[in-house]
Short mmCIF file of C-alpha atoms in Angstrom, two decimals:
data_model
loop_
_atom_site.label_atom_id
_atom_site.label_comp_id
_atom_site.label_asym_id
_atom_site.label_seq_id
_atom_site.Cartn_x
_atom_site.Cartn_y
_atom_site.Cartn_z
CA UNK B 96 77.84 -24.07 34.22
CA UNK B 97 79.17 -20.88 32.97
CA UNK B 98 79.27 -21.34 29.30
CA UNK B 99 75.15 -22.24 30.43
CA UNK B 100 74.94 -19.34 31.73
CA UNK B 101 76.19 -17.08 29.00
CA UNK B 102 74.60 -18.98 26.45
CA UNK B 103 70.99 -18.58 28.45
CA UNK B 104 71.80 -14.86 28.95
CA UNK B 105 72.67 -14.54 25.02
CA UNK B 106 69.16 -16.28 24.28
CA UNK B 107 67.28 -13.83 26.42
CA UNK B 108 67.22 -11.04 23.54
CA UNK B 109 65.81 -13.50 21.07
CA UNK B 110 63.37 -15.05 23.11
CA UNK B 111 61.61 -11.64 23.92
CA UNK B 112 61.67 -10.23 20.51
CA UNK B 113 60.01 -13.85 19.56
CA UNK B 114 57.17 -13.32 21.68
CA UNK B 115 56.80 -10.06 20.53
CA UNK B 116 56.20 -11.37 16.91
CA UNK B 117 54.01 -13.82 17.89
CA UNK B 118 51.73 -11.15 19.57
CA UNK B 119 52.07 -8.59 16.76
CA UNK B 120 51.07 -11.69 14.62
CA UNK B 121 48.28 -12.18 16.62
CA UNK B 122 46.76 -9.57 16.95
CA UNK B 123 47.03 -9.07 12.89
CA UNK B 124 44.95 -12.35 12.53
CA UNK B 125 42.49 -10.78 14.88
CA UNK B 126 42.16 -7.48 12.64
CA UNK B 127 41.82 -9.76 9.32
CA UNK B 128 39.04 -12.18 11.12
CA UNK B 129 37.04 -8.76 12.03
CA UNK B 130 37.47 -7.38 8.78
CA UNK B 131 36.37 -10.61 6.99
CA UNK B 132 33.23 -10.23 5.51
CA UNK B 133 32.72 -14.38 5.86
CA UNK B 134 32.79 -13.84 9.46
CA UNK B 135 29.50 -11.17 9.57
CA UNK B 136 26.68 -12.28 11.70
CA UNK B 137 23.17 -12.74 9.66
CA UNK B 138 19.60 -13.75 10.65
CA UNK B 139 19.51 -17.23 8.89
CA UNK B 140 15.68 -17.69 9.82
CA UNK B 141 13.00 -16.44 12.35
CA UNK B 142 10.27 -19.73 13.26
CA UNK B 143 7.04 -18.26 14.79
CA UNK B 144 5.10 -20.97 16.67
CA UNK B 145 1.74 -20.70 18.05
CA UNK B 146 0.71 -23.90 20.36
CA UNK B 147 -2.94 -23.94 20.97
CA UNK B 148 -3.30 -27.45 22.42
CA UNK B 149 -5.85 -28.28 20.27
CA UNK B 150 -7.84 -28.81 17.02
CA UNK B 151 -10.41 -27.41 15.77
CA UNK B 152 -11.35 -23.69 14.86
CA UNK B 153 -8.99 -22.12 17.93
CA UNK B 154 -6.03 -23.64 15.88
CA UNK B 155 -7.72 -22.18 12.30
CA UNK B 156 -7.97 -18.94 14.07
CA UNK B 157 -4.29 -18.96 15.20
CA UNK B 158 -3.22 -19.83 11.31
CA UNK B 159 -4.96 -16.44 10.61
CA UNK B 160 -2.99 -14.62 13.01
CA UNK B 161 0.71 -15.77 11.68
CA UNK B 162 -0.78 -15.43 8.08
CA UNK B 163 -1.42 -11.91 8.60
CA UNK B 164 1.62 -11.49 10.28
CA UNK B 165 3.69 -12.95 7.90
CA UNK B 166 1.90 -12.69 4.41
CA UNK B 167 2.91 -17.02 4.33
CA UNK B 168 0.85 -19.61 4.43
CA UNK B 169 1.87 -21.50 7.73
CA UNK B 170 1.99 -25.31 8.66
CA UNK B 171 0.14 -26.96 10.95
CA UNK B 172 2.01 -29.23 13.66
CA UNK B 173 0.69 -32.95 14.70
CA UNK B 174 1.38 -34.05 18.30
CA UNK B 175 4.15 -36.57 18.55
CA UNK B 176 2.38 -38.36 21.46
CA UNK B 177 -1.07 -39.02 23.46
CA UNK B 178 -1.28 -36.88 26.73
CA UNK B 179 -5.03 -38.54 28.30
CA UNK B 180 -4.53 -35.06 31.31
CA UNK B 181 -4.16 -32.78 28.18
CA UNK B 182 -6.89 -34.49 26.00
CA UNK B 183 -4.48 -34.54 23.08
CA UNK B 184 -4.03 -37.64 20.84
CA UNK B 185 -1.25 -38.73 18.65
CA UNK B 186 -1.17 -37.05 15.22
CA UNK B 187 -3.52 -34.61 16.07
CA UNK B 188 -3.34 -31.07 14.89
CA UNK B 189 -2.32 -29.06 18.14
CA UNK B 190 -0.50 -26.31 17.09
CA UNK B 191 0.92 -23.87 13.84
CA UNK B 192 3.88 -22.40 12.74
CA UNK B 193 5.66 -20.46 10.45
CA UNK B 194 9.11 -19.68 9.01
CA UNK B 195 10.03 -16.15 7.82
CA UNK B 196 13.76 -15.57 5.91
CA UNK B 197 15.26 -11.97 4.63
CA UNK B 198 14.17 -8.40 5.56
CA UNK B 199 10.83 -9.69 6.73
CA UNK B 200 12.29 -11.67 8.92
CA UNK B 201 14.32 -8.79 10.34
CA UNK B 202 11.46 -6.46 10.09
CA UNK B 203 9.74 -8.79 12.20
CA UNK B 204 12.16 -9.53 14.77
CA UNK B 205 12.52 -5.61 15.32
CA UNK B 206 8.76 -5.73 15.96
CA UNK B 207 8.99 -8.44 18.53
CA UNK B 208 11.94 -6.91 20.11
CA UNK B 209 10.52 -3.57 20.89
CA UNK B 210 7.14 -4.88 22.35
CA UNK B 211 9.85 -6.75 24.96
CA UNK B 212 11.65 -3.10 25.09
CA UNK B 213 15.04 -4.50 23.52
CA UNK B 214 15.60 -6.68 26.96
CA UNK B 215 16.67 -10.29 26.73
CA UNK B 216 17.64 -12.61 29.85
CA UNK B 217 21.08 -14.72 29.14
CA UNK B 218 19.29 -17.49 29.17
CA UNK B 219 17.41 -17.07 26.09
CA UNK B 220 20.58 -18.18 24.10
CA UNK B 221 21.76 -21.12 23.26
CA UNK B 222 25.60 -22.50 23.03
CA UNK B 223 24.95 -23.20 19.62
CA UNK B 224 24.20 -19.00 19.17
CA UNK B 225 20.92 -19.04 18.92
CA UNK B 226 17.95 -17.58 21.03
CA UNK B 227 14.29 -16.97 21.23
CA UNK B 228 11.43 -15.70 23.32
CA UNK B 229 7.97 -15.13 23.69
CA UNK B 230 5.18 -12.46 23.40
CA UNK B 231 1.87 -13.08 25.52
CA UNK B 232 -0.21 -10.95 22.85
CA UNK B 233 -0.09 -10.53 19.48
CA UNK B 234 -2.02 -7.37 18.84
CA UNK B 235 1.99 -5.90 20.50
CA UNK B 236 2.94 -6.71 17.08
CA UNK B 237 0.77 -3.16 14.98
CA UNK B 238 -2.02 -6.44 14.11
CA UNK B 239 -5.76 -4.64 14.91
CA UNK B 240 -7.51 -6.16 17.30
CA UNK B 241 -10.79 -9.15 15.97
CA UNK B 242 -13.27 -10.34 18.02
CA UNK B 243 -13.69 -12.99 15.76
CA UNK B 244 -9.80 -14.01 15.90
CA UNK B 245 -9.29 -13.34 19.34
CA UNK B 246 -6.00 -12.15 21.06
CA UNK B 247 -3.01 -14.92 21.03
CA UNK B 248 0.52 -15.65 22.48
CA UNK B 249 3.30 -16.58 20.11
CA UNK B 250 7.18 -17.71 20.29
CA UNK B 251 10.07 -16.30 18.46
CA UNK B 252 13.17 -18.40 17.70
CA UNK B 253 15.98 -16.77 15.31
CA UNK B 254 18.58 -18.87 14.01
CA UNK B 255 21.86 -17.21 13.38
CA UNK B 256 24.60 -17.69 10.86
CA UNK B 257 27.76 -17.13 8.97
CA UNK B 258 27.87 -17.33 5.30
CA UNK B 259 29.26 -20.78 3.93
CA UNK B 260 27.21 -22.49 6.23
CA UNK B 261 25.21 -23.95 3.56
CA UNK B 262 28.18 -26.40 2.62
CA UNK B 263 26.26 -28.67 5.25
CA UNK B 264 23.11 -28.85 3.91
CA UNK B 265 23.50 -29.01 0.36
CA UNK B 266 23.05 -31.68 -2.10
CA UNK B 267 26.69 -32.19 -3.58
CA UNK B 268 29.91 -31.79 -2.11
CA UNK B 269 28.55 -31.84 1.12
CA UNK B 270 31.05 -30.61 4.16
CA UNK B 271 31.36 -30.09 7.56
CA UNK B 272 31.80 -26.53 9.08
CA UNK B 273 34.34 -25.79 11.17
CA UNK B 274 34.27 -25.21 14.56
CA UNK B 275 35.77 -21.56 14.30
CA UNK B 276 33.23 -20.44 11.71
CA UNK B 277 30.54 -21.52 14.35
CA UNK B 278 28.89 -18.92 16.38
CA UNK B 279 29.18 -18.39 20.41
CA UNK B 280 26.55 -17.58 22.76
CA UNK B 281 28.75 -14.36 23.73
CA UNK B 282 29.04 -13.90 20.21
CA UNK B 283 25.36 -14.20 19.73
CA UNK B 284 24.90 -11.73 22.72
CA UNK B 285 27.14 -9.30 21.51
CA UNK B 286 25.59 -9.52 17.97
CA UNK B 287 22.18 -8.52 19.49
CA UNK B 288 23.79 -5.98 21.80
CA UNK B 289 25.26 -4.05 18.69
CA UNK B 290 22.76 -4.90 16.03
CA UNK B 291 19.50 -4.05 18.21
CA UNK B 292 21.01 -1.72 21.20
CA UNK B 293 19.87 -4.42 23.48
CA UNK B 294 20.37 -4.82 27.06
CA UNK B 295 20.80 -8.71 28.76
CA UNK B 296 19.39 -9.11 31.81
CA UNK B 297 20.72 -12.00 34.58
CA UNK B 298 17.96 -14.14 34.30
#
């Protein structure tokens, strides 16, 4: 019991300076993950989406709007089922969207942002790190006002990533990501808390 003892009492001195290089070590793979530029937050995509709930020349006015807004031509969506209460039929036209990449995708996120004052409930983001909302008017958005076009609501949804994501989508060599290099939702809040000055609200 004694030589125990003596032997545990020796070990002391070692095990604490152990633990204290495996928190210096630590905390230096913390510093290189921050300072990796593989680990930077980017917009991947922004998808605008206008749902009118119908065909005809409410849903051509709508394309107008996102065309205008973007400078893209933007794709019309069908329905996927028959709704008799909504009058909308399978394959019909009901609805038009649009997907923006780059600085003008940016450019108009910042746009849609500052119409909602930079303030974004929690539960706009995902687990996966991504989030959207919506705007009830467009004309927010610096586009003059038509009579002709009329004044519409629109959804935001931006998709955020890392680079080397593409590894999953690509032709050859395809690979799986791993789960480290995917993004949070507090990640994804923080992002938009230091990238826009944005506040999140408990909603």
């Amino acid at each position: 019991k004694q030589w125990y003892q003596r032997r545990v009492r020796g070990l002391c001195p070692l095990l604490a300076r152990g633990s204290t290089i495996a928190h210096e070590m630590v905390v230096k793979q913390n510093a290189d993950k921050s300072a990796n530029p593989m680990r930077d937050i980017k917009i991947h995509k922004l998808c605008l989406n206008i749902c009118v709930g119908e065909s005809g020349d409410r849903l051509t006015r709508a394309a107008k709007v996102l065309e205008q807004l973007t400078g893209q031509q933007p794709v019309f969506s069908k329905a996927r089922l028959t709704i008799r209460s909504f009058s909308i039929r399978r394959n019909e036209k009901i609805a038009v969207h649009c997907t923006v990449r780059g600085p003008k995708a940016e450019e108009i996120l910042e746009k849609g942002l500052k119409v909602r004052e930079y303030e974004l409930p929690k539960s706009c983001f995902s687990s996966m790190g991504h989030f959207g909302f919506g705007l009830t008017e467009h004309i927010d958005l610096g586009i003059k006002y038509d009579p002709g076009i009329g004044i519409y609501g629109m959804d935001f949804y931006v998709v955020l990533g890392r680079a080397g994501n593409r590894v999953k989508y690509r032709r050859r060599c395809t690979n799986t990501v791993g789960r480290s290099h995917h993004i949070s939702k507090d990640e994804a809040q923080k992002w938009f808390q230091t990238k826009f000055d944005g506040v999140l609200m408990n909603r």
